[in-house]
PDB file of C-alpha atoms in Angstrom:
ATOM      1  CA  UNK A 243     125.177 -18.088 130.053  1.00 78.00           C
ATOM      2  CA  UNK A 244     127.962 -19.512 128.064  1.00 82.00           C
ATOM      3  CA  UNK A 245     131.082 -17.888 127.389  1.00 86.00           C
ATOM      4  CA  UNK A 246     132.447 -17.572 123.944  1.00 88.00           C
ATOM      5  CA  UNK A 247     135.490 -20.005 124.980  1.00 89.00           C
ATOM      6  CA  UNK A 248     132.390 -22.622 126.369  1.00 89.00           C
ATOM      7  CA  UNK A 249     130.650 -21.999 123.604  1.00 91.00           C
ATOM      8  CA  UNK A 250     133.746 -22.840 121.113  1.00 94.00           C
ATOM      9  CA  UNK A 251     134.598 -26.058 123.127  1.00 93.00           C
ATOM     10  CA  UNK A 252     131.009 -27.610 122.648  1.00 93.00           C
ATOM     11  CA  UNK A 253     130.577 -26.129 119.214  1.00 94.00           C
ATOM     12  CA  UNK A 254     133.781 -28.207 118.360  1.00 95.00           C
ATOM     13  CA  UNK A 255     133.125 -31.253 120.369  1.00 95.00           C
ATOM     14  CA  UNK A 256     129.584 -31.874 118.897  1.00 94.00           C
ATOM     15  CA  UNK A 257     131.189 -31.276 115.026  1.00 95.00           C
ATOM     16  CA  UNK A 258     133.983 -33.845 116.216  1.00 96.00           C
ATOM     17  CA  UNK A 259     131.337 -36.276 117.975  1.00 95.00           C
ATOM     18  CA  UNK A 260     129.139 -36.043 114.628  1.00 95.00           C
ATOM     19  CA  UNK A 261     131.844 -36.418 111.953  1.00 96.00           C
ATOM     20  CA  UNK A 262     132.918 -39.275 113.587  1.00 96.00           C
ATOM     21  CA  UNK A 263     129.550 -40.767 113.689  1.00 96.00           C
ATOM     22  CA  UNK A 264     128.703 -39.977 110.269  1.00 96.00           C
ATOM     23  CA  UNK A 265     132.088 -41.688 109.023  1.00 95.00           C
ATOM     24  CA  UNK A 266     131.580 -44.999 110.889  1.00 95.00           C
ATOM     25  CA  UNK A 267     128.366 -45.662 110.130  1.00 96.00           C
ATOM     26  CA  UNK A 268     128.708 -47.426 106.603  1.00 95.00           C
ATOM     27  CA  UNK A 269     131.629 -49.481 107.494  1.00 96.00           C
ATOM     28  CA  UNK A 270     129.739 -50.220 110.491  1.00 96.00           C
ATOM     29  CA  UNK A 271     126.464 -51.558 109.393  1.00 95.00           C
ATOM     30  CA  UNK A 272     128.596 -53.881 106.874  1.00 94.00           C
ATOM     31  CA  UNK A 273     130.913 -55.052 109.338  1.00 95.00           C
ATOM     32  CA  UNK A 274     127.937 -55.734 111.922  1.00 95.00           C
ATOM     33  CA  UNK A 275     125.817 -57.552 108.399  1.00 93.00           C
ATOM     34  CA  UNK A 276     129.314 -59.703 107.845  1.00 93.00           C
ATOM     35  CA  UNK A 277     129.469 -60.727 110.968  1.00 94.00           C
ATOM     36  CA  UNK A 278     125.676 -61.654 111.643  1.00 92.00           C
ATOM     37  CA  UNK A 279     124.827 -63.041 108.397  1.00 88.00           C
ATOM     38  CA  UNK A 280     127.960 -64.328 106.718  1.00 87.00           C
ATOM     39  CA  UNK A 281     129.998 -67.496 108.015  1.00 87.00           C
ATOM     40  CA  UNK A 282     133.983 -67.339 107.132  1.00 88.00           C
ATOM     41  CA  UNK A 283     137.603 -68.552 107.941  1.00 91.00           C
ATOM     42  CA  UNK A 284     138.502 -65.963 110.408  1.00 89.00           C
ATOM     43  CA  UNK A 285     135.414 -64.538 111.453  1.00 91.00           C
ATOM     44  CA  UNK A 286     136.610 -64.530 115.065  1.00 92.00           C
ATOM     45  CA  UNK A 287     139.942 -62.740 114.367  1.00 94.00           C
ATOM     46  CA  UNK A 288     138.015 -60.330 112.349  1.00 94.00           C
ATOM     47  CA  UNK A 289     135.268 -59.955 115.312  1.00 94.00           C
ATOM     48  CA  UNK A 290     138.477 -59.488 117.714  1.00 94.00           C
ATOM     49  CA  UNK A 291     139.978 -57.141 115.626  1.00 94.00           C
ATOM     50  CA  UNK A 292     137.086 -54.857 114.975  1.00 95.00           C
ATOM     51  CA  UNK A 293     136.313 -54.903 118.996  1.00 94.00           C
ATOM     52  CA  UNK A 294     140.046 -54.497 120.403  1.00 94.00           C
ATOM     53  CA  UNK A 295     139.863 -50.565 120.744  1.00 94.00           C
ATOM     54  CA  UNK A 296     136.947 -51.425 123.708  1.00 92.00           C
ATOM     55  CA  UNK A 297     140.131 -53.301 125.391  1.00 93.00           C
ATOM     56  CA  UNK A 298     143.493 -51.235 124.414  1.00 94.00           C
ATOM     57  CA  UNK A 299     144.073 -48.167 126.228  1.00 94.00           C
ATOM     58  CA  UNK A 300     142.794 -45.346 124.025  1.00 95.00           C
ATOM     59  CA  UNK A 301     146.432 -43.895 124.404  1.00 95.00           C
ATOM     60  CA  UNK A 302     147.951 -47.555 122.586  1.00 96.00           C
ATOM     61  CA  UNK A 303     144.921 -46.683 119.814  1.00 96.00           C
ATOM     62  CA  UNK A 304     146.181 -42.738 119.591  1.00 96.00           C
ATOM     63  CA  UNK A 305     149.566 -43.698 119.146  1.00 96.00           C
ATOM     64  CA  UNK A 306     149.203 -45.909 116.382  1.00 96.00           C
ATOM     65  CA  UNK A 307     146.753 -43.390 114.536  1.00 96.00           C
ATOM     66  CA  UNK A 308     149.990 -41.416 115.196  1.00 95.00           C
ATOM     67  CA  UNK A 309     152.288 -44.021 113.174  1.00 95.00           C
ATOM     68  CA  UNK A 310     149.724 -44.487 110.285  1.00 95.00           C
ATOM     69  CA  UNK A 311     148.028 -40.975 109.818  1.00 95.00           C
ATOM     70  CA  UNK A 312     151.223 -38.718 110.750  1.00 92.00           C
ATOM     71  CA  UNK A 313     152.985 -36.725 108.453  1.00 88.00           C
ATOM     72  CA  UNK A 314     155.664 -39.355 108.142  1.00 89.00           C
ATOM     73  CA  UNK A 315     153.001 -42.263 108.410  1.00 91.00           C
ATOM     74  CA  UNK A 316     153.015 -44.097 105.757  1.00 93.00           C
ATOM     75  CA  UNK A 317     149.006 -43.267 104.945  1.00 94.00           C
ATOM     76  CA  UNK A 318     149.547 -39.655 106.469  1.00 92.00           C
ATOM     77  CA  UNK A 319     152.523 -38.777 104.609  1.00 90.00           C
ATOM     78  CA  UNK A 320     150.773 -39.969 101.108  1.00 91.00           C
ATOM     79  CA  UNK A 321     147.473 -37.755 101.838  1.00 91.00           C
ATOM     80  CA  UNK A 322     149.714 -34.923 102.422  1.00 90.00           C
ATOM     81  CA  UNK A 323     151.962 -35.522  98.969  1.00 89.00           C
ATOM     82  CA  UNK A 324     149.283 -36.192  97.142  1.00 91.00           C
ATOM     83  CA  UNK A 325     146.177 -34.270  98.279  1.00 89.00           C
ATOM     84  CA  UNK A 326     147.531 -31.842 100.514  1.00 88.00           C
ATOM     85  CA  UNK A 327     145.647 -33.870 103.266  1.00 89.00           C
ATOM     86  CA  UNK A 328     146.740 -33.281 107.362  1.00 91.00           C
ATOM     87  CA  UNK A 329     144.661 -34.910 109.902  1.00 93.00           C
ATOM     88  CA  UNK A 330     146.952 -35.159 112.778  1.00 91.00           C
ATOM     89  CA  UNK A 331     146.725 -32.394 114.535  1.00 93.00           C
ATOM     90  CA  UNK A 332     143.474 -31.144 113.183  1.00 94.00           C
ATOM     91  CA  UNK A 333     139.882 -31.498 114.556  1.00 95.00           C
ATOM     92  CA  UNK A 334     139.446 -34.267 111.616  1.00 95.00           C
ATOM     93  CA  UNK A 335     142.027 -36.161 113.009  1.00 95.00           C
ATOM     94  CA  UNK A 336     139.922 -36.083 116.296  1.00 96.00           C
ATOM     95  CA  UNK A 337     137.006 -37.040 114.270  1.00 96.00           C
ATOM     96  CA  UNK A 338     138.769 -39.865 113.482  1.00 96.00           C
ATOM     97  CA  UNK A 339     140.187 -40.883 116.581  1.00 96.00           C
ATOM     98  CA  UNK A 340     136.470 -40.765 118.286  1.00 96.00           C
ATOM     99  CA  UNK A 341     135.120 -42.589 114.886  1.00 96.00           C
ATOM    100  CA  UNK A 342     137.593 -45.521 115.702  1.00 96.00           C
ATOM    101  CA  UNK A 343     136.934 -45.645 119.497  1.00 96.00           C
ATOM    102  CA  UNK A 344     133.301 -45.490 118.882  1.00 95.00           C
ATOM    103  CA  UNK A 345     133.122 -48.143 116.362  1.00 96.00           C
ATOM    104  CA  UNK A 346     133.151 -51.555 118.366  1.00 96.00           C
ATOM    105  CA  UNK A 347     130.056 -50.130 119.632  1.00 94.00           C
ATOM    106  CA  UNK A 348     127.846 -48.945 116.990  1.00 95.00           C
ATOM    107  CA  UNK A 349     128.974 -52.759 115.592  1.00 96.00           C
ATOM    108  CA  UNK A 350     127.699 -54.134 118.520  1.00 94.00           C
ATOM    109  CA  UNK A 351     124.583 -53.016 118.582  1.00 93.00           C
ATOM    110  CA  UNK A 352     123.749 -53.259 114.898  1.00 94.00           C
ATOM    111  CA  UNK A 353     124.880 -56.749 114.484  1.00 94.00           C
ATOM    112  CA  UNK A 354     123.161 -57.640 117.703  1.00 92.00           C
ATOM    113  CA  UNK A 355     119.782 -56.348 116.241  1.00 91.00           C
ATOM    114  CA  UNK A 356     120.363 -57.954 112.702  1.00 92.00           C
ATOM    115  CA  UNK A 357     120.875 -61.548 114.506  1.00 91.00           C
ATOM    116  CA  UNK A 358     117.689 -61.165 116.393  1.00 87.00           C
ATOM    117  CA  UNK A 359     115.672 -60.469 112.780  1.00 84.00           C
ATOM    118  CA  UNK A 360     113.854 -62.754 111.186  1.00 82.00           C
ATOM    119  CA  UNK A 361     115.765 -64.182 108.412  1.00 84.00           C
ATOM    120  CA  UNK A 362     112.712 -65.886 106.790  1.00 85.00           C
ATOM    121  CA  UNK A 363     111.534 -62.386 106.046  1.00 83.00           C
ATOM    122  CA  UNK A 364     114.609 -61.735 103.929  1.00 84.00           C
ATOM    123  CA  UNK A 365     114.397 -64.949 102.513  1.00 85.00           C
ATOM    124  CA  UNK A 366     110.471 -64.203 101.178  1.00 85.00           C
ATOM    125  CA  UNK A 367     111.998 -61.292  99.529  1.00 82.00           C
ATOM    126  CA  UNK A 368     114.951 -63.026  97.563  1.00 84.00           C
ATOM    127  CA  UNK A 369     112.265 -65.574  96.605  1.00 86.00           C
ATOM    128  CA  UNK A 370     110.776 -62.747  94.958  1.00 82.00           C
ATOM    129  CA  UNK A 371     112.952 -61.870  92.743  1.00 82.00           C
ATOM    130  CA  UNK A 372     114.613 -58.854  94.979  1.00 82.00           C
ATOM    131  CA  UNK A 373     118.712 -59.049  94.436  1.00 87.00           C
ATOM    132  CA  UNK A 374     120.742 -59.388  97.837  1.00 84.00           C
ATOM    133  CA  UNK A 375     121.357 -55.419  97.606  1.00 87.00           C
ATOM    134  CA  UNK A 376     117.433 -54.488  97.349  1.00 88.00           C
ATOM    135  CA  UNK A 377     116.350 -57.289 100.474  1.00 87.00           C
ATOM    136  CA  UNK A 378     119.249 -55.429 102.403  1.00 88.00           C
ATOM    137  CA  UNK A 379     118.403 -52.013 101.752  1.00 88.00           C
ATOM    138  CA  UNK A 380     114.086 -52.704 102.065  1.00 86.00           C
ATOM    139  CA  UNK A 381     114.214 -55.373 104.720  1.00 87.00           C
ATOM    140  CA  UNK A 382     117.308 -55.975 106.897  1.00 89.00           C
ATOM    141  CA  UNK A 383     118.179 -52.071 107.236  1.00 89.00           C
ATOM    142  CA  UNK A 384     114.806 -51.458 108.181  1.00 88.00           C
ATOM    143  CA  UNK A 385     114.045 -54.018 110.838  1.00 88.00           C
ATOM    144  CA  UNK A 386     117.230 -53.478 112.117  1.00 90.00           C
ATOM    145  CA  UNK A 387     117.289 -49.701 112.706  1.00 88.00           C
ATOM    146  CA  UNK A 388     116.715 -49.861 116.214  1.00 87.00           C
ATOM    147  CA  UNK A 389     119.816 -51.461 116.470  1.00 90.00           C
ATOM    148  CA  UNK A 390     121.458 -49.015 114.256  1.00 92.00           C
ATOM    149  CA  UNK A 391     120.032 -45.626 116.006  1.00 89.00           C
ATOM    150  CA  UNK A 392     121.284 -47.246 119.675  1.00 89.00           C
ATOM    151  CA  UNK A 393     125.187 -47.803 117.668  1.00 92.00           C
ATOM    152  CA  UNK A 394     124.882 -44.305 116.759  1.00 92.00           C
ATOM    153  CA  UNK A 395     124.027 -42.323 120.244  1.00 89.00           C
ATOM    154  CA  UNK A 396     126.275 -45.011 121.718  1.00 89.00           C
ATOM    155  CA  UNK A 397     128.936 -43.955 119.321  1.00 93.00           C
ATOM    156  CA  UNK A 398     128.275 -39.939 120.108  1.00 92.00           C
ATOM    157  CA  UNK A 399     128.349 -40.216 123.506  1.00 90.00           C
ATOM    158  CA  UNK A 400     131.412 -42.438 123.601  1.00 91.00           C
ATOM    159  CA  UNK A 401     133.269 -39.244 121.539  1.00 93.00           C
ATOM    160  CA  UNK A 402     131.694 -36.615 123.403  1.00 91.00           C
ATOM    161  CA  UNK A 403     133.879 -38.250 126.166  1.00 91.00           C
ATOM    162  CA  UNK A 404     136.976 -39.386 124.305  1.00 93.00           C
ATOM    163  CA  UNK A 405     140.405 -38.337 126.042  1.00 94.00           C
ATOM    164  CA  UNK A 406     143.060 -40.925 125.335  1.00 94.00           C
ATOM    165  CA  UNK A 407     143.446 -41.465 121.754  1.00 95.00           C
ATOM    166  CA  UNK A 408     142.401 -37.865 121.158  1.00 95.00           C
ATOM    167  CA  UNK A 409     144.602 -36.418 122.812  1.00 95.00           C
ATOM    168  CA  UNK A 410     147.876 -38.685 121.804  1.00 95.00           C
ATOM    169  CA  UNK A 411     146.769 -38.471 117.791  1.00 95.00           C
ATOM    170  CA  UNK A 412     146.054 -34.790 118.092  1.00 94.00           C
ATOM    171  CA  UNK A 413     147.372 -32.913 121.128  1.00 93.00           C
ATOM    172  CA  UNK A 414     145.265 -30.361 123.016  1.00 93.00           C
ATOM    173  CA  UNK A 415     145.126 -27.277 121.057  1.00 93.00           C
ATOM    174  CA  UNK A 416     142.085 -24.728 121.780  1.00 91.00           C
ATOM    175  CA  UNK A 417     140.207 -23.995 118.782  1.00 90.00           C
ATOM    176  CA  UNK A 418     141.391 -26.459 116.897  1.00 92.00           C
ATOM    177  CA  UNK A 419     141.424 -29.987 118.735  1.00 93.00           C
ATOM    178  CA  UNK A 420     140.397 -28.571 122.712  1.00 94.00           C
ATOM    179  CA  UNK A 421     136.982 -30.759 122.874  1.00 94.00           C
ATOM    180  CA  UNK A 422     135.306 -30.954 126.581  1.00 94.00           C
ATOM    181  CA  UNK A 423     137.164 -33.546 128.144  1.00 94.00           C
ATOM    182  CA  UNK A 424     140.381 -32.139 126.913  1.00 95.00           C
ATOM    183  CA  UNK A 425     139.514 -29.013 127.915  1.00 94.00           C
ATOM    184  CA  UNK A 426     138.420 -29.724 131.411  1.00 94.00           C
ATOM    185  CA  UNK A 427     141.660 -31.956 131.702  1.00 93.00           C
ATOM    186  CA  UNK A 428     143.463 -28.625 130.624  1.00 93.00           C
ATOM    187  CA  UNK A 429     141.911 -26.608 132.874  1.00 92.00           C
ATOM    188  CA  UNK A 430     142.464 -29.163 136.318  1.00 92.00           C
ATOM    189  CA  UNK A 431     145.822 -28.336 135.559  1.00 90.00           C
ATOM    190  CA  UNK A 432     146.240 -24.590 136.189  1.00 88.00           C
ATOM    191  CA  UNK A 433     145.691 -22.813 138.796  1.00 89.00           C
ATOM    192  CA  UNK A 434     142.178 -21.532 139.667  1.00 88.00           C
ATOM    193  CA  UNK A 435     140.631 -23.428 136.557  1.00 88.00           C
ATOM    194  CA  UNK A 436     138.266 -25.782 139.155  1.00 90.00           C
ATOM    195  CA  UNK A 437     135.248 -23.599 138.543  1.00 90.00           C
ATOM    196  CA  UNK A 438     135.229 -23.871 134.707  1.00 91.00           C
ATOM    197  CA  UNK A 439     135.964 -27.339 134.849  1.00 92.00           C
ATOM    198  CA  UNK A 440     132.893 -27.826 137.125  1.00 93.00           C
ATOM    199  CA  UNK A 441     130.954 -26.232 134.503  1.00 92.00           C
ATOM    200  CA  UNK A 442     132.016 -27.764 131.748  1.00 93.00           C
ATOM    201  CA  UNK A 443     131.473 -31.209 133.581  1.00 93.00           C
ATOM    202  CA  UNK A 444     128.395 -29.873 134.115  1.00 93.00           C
ATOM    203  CA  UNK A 445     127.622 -29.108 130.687  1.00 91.00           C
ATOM    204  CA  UNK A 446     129.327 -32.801 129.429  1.00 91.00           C
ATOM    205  CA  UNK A 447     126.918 -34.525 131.811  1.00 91.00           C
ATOM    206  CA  UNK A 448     123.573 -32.397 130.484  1.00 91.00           C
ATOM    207  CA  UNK A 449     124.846 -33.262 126.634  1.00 88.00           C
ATOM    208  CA  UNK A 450     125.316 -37.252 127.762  1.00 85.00           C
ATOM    209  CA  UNK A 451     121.726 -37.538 129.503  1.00 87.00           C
ATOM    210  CA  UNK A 452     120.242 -35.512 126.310  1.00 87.00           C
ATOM    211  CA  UNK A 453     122.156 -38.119 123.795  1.00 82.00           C
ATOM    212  CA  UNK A 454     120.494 -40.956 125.793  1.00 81.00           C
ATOM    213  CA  UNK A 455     117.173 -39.318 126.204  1.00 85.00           C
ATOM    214  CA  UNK A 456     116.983 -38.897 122.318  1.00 82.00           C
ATOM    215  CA  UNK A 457     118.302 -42.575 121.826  1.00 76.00           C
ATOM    216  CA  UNK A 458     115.866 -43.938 123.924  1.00 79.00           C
ATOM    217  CA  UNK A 459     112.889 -41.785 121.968  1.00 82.00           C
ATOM    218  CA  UNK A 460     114.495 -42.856 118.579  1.00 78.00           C
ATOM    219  CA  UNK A 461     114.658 -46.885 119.668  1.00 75.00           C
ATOM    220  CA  UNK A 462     111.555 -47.004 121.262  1.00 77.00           C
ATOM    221  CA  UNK A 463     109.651 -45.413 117.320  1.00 77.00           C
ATOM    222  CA  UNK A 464     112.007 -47.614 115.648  1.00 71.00           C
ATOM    223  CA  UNK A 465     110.681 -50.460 117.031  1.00 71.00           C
ATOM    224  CA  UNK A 466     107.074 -49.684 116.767  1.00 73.00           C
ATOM    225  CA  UNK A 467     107.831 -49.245 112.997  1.00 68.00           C
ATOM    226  CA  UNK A 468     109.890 -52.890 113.153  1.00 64.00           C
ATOM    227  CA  UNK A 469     106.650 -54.237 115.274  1.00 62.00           C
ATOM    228  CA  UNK A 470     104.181 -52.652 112.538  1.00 59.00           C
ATOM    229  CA  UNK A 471     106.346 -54.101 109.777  1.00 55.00           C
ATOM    230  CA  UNK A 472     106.492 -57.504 110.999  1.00 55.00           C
ATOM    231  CA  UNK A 473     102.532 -57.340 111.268  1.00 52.00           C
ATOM    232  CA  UNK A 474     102.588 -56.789 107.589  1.00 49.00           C
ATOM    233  CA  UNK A 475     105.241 -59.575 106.554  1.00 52.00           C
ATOM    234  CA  UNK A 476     103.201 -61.997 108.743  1.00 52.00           C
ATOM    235  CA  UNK A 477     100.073 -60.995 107.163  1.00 52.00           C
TER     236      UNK A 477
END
């Protein structure tokens, strides 16, 4: 059985791991369309850009959050003024933190699965009179949602297990911003906490396997509907 304090930590860590997934999604599934379908000056700076968190140290990413979203930050200090707004410090601002280490790979994988669909099939549709907005939304969001459900668990499980920037943006404060890693971190450090940590470890690995047990379900109907759809389109 859980205890109330276990209970608490995964409670918050899956509303952190969600929010954060839920938040990146849009920007992610128009970054990964720009980048697959749309040719540029500066597509490779923007493609660098959008993947450096994978490569900074998630501490280099927290502390910047830090600068920008603080109360003295120049965007934290006008969400404050102005709408009374305080993520640092607060289990949004961990939302945030896991939203921006989590989004070079929910890109990823969307952008990798709208380069590998058929572009003739979103052609037919424009040729039909559909507008750019209706052949994205009926036929390139579709064919790519395996893509887009693997971005997704990818992007959960990578907060689930977010330290660094979490922990530099928003401290380590139980109840509010304590999610699993931080709290097993927390509790290596005092005496007698090894047993708890063991279970929580314990309990971060069972979560992990279940996110990737549920992705793999969700990929493998996604792409019988894809396979079923391109049946259709060739028919």
């Amino acid at each position: 059985m859980l205890t109330a304090q276990e209970s608490e930590i995964i409670a918050l860590s899956l509303k952190v791991a969600f929010w954060s997934v839920l938040a990146s999604l849009p920007p992610a599934i128009l970054a990964a369309h720009v980048l697959a379908r749309r040719r540029f000056m500066g597509k490779s700076l923007l493609d660098a850009v959008i993947h450096l968190p994978l490569v900074l140290p998630p501490v280099v990413v927290g502390y910047f959050l830090l600068l920008l979203l603080g109360r003295t930050g120049p965007v934290g200090g006008y969400l404050e003024d102005w709408f009374g707004v305080v993520v640092a410090f607060r289990w949004t601002g961990a939302a945030i933190a896991c939203a921006v280490m989590g989004f070079p790979l929910m890109v990823r994988s969307i952008r990798l699965s709208i380069e590998a669909t058929d572009p003739k099939l979103e052609q037919a549709a424009a040729t039909l009179g559909a507008s750019p907005l209706a052949v994205f939304m009926a036929v390139t969001l579709p064919l790519a949602a395996p893509g887009i459900v693997t971005g997704m668990l990818l992007s959960f499980a990578r907060s689930l297990g977010e330290f660094g920037a979490t922990i530099t943006f928003v401290s380590n404060i139980p109840g509010e911003t304590q999610t699993l890693p931080l709290a097993i971190y927390a509790l290596t450090q005092v005496p007698g906490g090894d047993a708890q940590a063991l279970r929580l470890c314990a309990i971060s690995i069972v979560l992990s396997l279940a996110a990737l047990l549920v992705s793999e379900a969700l990929v493998h109907r996604a792409s019988r509907r894809v396979l079923g759809y391109d049946a259709v389109g060739r028919d």
